[in-house]
PDB file of C-alpha atoms in Angstrom:
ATOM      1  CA  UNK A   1     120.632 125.527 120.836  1.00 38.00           C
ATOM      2  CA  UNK A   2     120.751 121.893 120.149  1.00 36.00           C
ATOM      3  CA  UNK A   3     119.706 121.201 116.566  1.00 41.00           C
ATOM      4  CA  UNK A   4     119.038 117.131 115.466  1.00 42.00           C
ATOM      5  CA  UNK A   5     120.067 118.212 111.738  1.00 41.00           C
ATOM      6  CA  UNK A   6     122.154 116.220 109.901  1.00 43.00           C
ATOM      7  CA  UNK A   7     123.534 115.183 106.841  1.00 38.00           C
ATOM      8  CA  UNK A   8     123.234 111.590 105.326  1.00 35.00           C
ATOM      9  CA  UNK A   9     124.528 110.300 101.873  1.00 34.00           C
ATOM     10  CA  UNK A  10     121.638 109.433  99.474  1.00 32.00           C
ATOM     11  CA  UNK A  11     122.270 105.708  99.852  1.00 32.00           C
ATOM     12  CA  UNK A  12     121.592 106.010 103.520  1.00 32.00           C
ATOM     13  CA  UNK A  13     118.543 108.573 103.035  1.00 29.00           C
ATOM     14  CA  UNK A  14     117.043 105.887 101.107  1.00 30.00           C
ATOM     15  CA  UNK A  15     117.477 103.301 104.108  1.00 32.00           C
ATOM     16  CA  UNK A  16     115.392 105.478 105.838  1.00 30.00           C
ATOM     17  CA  UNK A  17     112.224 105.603 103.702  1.00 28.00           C
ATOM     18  CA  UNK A  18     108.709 104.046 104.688  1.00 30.00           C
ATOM     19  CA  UNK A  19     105.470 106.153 106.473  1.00 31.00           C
ATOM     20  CA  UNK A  20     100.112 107.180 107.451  1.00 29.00           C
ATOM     21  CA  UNK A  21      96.455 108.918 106.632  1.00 34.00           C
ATOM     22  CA  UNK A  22      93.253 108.483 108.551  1.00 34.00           C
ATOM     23  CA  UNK A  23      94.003 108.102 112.748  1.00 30.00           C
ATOM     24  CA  UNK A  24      92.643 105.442 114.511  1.00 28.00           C
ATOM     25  CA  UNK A  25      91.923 104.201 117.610  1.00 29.00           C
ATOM     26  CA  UNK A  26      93.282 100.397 117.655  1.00 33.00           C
ATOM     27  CA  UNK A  27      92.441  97.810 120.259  1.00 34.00           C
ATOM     28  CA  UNK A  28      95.255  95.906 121.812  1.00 33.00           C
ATOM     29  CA  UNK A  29      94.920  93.242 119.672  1.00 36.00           C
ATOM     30  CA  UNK A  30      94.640  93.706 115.676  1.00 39.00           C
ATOM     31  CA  UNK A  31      93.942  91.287 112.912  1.00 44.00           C
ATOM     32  CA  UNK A  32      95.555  92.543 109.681  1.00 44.00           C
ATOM     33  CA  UNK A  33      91.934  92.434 108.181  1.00 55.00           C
ATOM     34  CA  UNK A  34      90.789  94.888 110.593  1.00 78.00           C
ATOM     35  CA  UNK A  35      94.071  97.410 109.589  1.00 90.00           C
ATOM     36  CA  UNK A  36      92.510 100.423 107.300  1.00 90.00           C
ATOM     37  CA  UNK A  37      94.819 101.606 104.552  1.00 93.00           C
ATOM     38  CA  UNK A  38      92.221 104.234 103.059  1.00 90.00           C
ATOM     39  CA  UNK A  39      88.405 105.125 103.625  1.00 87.00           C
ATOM     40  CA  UNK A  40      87.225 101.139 102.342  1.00 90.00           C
ATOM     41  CA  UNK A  41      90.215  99.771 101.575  1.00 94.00           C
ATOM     42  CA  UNK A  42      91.937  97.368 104.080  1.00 95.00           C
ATOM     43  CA  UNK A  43      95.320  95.526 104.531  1.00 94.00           C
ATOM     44  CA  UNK A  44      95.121  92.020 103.190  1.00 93.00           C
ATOM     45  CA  UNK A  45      91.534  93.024 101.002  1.00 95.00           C
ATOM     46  CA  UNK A  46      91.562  90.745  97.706  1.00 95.00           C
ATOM     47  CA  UNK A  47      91.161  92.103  94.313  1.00 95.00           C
ATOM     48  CA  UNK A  48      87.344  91.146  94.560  1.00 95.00           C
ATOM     49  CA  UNK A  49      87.107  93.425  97.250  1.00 95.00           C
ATOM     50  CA  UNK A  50      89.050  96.386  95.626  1.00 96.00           C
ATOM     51  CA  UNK A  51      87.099  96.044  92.396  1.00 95.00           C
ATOM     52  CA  UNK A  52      83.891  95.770  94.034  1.00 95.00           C
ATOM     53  CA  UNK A  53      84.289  99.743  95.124  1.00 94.00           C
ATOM     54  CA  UNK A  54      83.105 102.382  92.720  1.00 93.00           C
ATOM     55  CA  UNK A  55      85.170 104.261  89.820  1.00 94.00           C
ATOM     56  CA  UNK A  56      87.650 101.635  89.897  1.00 96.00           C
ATOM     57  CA  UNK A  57      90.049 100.342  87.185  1.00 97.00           C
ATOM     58  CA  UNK A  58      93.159  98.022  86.833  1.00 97.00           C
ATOM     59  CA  UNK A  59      96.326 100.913  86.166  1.00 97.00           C
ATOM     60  CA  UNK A  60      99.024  98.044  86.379  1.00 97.00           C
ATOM     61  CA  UNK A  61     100.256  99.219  83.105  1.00 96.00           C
ATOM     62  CA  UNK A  62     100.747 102.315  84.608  1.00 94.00           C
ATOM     63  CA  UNK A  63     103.244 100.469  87.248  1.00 95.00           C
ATOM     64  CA  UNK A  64     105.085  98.384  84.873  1.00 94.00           C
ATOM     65  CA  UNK A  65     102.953  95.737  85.564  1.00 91.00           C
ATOM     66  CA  UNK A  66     102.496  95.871  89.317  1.00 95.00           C
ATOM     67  CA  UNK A  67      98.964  94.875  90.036  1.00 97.00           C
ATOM     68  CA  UNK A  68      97.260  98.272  91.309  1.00 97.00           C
ATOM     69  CA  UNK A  69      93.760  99.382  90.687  1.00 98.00           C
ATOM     70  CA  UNK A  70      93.206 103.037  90.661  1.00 97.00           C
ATOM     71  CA  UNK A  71      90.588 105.396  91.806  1.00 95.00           C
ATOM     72  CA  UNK A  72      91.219 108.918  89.988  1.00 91.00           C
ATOM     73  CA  UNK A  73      87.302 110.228  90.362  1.00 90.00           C
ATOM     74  CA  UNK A  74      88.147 110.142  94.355  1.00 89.00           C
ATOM     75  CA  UNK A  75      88.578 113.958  95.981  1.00 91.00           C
ATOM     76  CA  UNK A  76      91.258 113.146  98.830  1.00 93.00           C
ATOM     77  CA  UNK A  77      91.925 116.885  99.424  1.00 95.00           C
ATOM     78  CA  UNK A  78      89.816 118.732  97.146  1.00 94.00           C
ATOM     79  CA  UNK A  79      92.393 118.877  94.504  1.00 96.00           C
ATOM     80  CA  UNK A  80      92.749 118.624  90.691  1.00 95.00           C
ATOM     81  CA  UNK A  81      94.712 115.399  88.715  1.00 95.00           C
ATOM     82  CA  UNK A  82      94.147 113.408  92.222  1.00 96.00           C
ATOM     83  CA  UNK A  83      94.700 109.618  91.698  1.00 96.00           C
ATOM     84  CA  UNK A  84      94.554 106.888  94.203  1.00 97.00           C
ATOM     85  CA  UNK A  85      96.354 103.523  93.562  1.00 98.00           C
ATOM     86  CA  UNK A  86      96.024 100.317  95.556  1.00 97.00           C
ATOM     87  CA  UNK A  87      98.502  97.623  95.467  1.00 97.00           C
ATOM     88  CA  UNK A  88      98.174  94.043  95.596  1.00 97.00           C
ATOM     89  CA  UNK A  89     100.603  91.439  96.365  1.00 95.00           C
ATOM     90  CA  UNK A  90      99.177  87.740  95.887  1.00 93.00           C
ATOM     91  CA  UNK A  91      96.167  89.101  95.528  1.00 94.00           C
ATOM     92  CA  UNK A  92      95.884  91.367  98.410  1.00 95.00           C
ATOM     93  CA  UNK A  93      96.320  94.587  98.842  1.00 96.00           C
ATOM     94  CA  UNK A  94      99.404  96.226 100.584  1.00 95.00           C
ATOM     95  CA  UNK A  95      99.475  99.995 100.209  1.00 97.00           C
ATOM     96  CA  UNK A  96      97.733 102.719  98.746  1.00 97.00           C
ATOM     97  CA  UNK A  97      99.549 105.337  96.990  1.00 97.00           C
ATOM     98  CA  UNK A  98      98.394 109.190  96.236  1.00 97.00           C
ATOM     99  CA  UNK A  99      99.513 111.332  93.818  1.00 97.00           C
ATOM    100  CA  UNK A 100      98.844 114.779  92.635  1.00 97.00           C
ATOM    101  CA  UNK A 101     100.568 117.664  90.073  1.00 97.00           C
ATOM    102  CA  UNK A 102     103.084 119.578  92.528  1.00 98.00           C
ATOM    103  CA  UNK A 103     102.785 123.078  92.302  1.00 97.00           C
ATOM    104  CA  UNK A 104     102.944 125.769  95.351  1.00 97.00           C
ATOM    105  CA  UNK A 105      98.686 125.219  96.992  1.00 97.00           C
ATOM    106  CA  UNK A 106      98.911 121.493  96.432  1.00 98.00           C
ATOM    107  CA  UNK A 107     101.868 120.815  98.156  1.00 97.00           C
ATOM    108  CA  UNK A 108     100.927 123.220 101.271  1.00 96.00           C
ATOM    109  CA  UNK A 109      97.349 121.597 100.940  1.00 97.00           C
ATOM    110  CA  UNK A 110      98.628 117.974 100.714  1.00 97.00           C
ATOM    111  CA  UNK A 111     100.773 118.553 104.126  1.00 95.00           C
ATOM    112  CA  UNK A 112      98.211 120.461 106.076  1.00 94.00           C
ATOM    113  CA  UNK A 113      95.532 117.919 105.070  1.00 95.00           C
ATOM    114  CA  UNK A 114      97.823 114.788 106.686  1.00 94.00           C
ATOM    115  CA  UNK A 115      98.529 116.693 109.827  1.00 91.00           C
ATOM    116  CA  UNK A 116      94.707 117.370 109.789  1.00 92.00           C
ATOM    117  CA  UNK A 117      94.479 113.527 109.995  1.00 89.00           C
ATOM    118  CA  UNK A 118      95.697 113.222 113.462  1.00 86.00           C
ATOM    119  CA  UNK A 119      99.433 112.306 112.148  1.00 92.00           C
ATOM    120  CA  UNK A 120     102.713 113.619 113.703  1.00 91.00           C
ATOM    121  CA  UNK A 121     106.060 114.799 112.255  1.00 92.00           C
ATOM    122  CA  UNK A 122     108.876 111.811 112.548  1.00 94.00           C
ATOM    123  CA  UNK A 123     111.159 112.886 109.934  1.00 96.00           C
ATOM    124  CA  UNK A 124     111.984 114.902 107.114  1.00 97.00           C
ATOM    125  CA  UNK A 125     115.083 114.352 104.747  1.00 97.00           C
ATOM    126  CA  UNK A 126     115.432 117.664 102.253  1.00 97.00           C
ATOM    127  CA  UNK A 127     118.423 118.248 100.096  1.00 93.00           C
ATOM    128  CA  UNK A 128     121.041 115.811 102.093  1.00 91.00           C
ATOM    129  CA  UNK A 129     119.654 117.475 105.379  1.00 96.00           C
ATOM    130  CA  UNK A 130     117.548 115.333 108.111  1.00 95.00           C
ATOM    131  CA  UNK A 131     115.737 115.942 111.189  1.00 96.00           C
ATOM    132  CA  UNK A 132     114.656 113.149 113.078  1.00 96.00           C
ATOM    133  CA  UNK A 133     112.092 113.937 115.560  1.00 94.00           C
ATOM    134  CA  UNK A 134     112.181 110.382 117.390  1.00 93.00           C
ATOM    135  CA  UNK A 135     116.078 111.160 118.174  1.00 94.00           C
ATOM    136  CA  UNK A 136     115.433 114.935 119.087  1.00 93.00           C
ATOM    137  CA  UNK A 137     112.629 114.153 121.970  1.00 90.00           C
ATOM    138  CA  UNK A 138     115.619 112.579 123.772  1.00 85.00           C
ATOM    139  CA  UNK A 139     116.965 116.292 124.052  1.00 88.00           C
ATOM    140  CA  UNK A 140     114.147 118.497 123.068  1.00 88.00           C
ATOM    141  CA  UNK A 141     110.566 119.626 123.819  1.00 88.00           C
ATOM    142  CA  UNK A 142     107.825 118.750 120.793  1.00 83.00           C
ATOM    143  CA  UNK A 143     107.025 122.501 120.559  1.00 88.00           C
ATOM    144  CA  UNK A 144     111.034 122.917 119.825  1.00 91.00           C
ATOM    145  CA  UNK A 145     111.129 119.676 117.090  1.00 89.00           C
ATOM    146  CA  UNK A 146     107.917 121.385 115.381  1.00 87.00           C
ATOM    147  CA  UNK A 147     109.600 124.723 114.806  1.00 91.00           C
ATOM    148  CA  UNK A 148     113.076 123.115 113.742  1.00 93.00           C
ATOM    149  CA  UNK A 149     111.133 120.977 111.380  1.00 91.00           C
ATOM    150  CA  UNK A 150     109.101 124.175 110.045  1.00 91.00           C
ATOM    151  CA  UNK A 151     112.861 126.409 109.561  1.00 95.00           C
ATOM    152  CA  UNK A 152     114.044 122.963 107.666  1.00 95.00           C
ATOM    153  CA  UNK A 153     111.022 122.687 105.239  1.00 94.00           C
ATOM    154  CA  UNK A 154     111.294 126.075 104.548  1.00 94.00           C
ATOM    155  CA  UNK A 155     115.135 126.851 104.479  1.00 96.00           C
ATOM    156  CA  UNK A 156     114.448 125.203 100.516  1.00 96.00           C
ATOM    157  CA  UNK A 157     111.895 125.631  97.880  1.00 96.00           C
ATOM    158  CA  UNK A 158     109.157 123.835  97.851  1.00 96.00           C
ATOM    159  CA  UNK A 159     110.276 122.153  94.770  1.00 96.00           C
ATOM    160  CA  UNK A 160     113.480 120.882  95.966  1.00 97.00           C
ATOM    161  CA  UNK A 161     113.148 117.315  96.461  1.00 97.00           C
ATOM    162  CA  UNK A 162     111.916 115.838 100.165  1.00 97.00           C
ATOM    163  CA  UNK A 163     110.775 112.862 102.224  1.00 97.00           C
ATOM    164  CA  UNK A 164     108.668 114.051 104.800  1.00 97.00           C
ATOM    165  CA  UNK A 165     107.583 110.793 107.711  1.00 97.00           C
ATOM    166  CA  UNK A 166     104.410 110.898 109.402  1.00 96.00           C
ATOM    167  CA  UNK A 167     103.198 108.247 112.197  1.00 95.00           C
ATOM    168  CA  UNK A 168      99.732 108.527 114.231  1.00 92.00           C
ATOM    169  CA  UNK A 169     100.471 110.236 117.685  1.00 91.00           C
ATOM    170  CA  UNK A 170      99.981 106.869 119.914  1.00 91.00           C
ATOM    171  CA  UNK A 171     102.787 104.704 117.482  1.00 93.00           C
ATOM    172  CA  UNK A 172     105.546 107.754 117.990  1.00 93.00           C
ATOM    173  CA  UNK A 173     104.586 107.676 121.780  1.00 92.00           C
ATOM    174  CA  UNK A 174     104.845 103.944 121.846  1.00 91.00           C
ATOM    175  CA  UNK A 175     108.377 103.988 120.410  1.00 92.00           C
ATOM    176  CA  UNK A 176     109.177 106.774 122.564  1.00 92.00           C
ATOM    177  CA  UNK A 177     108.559 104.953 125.293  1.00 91.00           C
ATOM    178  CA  UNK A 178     110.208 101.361 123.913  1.00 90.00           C
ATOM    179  CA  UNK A 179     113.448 103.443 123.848  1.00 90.00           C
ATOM    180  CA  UNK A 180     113.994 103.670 120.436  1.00 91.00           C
ATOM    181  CA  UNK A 181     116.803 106.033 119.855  1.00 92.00           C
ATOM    182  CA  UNK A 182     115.809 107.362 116.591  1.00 94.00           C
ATOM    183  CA  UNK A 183     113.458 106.451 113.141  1.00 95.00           C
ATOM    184  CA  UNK A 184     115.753 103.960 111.484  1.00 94.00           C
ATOM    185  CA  UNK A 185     116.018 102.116 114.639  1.00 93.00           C
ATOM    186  CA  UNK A 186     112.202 101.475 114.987  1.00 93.00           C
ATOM    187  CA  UNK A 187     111.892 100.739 111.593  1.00 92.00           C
ATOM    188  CA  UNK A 188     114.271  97.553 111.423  1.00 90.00           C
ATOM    189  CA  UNK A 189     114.136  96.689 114.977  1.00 87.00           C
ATOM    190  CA  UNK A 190     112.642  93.176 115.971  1.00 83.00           C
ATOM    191  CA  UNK A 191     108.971  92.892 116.167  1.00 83.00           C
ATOM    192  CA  UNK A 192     109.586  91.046 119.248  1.00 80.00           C
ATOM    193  CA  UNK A 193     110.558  93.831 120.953  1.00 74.00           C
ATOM    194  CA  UNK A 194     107.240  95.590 120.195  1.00 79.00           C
ATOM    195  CA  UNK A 195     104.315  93.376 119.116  1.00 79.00           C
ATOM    196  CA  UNK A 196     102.072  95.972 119.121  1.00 86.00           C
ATOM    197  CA  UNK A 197     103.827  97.441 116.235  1.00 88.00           C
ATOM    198  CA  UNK A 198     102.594  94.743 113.934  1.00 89.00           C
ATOM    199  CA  UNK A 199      99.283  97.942 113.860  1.00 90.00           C
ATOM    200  CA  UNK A 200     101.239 100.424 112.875  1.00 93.00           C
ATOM    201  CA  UNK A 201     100.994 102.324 110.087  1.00 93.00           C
ATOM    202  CA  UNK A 202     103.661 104.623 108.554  1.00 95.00           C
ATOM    203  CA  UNK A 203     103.029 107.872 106.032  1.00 97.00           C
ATOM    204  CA  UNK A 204     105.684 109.082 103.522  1.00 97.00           C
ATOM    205  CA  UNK A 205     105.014 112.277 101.421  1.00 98.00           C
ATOM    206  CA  UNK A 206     107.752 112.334  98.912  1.00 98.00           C
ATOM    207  CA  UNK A 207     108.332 115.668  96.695  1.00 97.00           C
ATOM    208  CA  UNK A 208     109.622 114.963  93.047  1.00 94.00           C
ATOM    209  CA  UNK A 209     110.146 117.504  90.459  1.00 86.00           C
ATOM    210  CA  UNK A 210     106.526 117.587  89.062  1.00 94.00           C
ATOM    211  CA  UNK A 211     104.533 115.154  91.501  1.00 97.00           C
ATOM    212  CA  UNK A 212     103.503 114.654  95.112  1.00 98.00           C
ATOM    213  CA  UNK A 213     103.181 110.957  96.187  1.00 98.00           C
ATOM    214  CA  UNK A 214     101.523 110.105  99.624  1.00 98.00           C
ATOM    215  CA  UNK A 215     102.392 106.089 100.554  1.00 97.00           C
ATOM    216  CA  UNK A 216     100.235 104.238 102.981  1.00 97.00           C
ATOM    217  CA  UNK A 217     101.358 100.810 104.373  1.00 95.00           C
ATOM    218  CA  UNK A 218     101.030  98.625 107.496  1.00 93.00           C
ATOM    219  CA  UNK A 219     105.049  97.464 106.984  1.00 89.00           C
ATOM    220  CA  UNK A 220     105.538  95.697 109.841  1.00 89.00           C
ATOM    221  CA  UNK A 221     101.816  93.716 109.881  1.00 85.00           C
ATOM    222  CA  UNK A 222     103.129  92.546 106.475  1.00 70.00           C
ATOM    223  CA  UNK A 223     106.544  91.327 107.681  1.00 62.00           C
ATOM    224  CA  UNK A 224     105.254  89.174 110.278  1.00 60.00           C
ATOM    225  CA  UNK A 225     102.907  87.036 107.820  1.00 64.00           C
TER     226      UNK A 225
END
């Protein structure tokens, strides 16, 4: 059976990172005010508008001086030691950023909860192995993909280091269609292409050796400023 494993050197692995929480149903035309990063926090909000939310508090120390406000009384997924950053770029926020302890129920928690949010599997880099499910649709049914990606995540322990991708359902189907021919293609190809990409919204879970981290980000809305 065809199998869209492969191996990559960690230079190129890293080429590949980027990723997505709450789904949404965007109109055809977005302003990047109107892009939601997290619950109340928006693309492009100013630090008035981040500090103006409950339980928050400036962690840039925390981020060797990258301006980030944190939220750590927040329960994302229920868990303990959750804390939610935000960070700002001339004054506006960019991306949010979730981390937790990794241990065994987090991690299986963590990954159920973001498919739970409407998002889809695009890719998953573990231990110099990849499966890209953008470049397996061309060959394969999404029912195949979802079980290759299941016998990859679990071919390791949890605790080996990974990069799992997640888009929302209608951005993978958009690209789909837009004939891109795998992930690192849509990610660098030219908005022009694809204007409609400017509202997309990418998802990486990234396992370390003691923490999960969950980036939100609107890449491509940012870009085109």
């Amino acid at each position: 059976m065809f199998s869209v494993f492969s191996r990559f050197s960690a230079r190129r692995l890293l080429r590949v990172i980027t990723v997505l929480l709450p789904a949404l149903v965007m109109p055809l035309s977005v302003n990047a005010s109107d892009l939601r990063l997290f619950d109340d926090i928006y693309l492009n909000d100013s630090a008035d508008d981040i500090c103006s939310l409950p339980d928050v508090f400036d962690c840039s120390d925390l981020y060797n001086g990258k301006l980030a406000y944190c939220f750590d009384q927040l329960k994302v997924f229920g868990l303990d030691e959750e804390m939610l950053a935000v960070f700002l770029v001339k004054q506006k926020a960019r991306s949010v950023e979730y981390t937790v302890p990794l241990n065994a129920a987090n991690y299986n928690t963590v990954l159920a909860g973001l498919r739970r949010k409407g998002l889809v599997f695009a890719h998953l880099s573990v231990n110099s192995e990849t499966l890209d499910v953008l470049a397996g649709i061309q060959l394969l049914d999404r029912q195949t993909l979802d079980e290759q990606m299941f016998v990859l995540a679990n071919r390791y322990d949890y605790t080996v280091p990974r990069e799992y991708m997640f888009l929302e359902s209608s951005a993978f189907n958009r690209a789909y269609r837009h004939g891109y021919n795998n992930i690192e293609q849509w990610l660098t190809a030219d908005l022009s292409a694809d204007g409609l990409k400017k509202q997309d919204k990418t998802v990486t879970m990234i396992v370390s050796a003691e923490q999960i981290t969950v980036t939100v980000s609107y890449p491509f809305a940012v870009h085109s400023e």
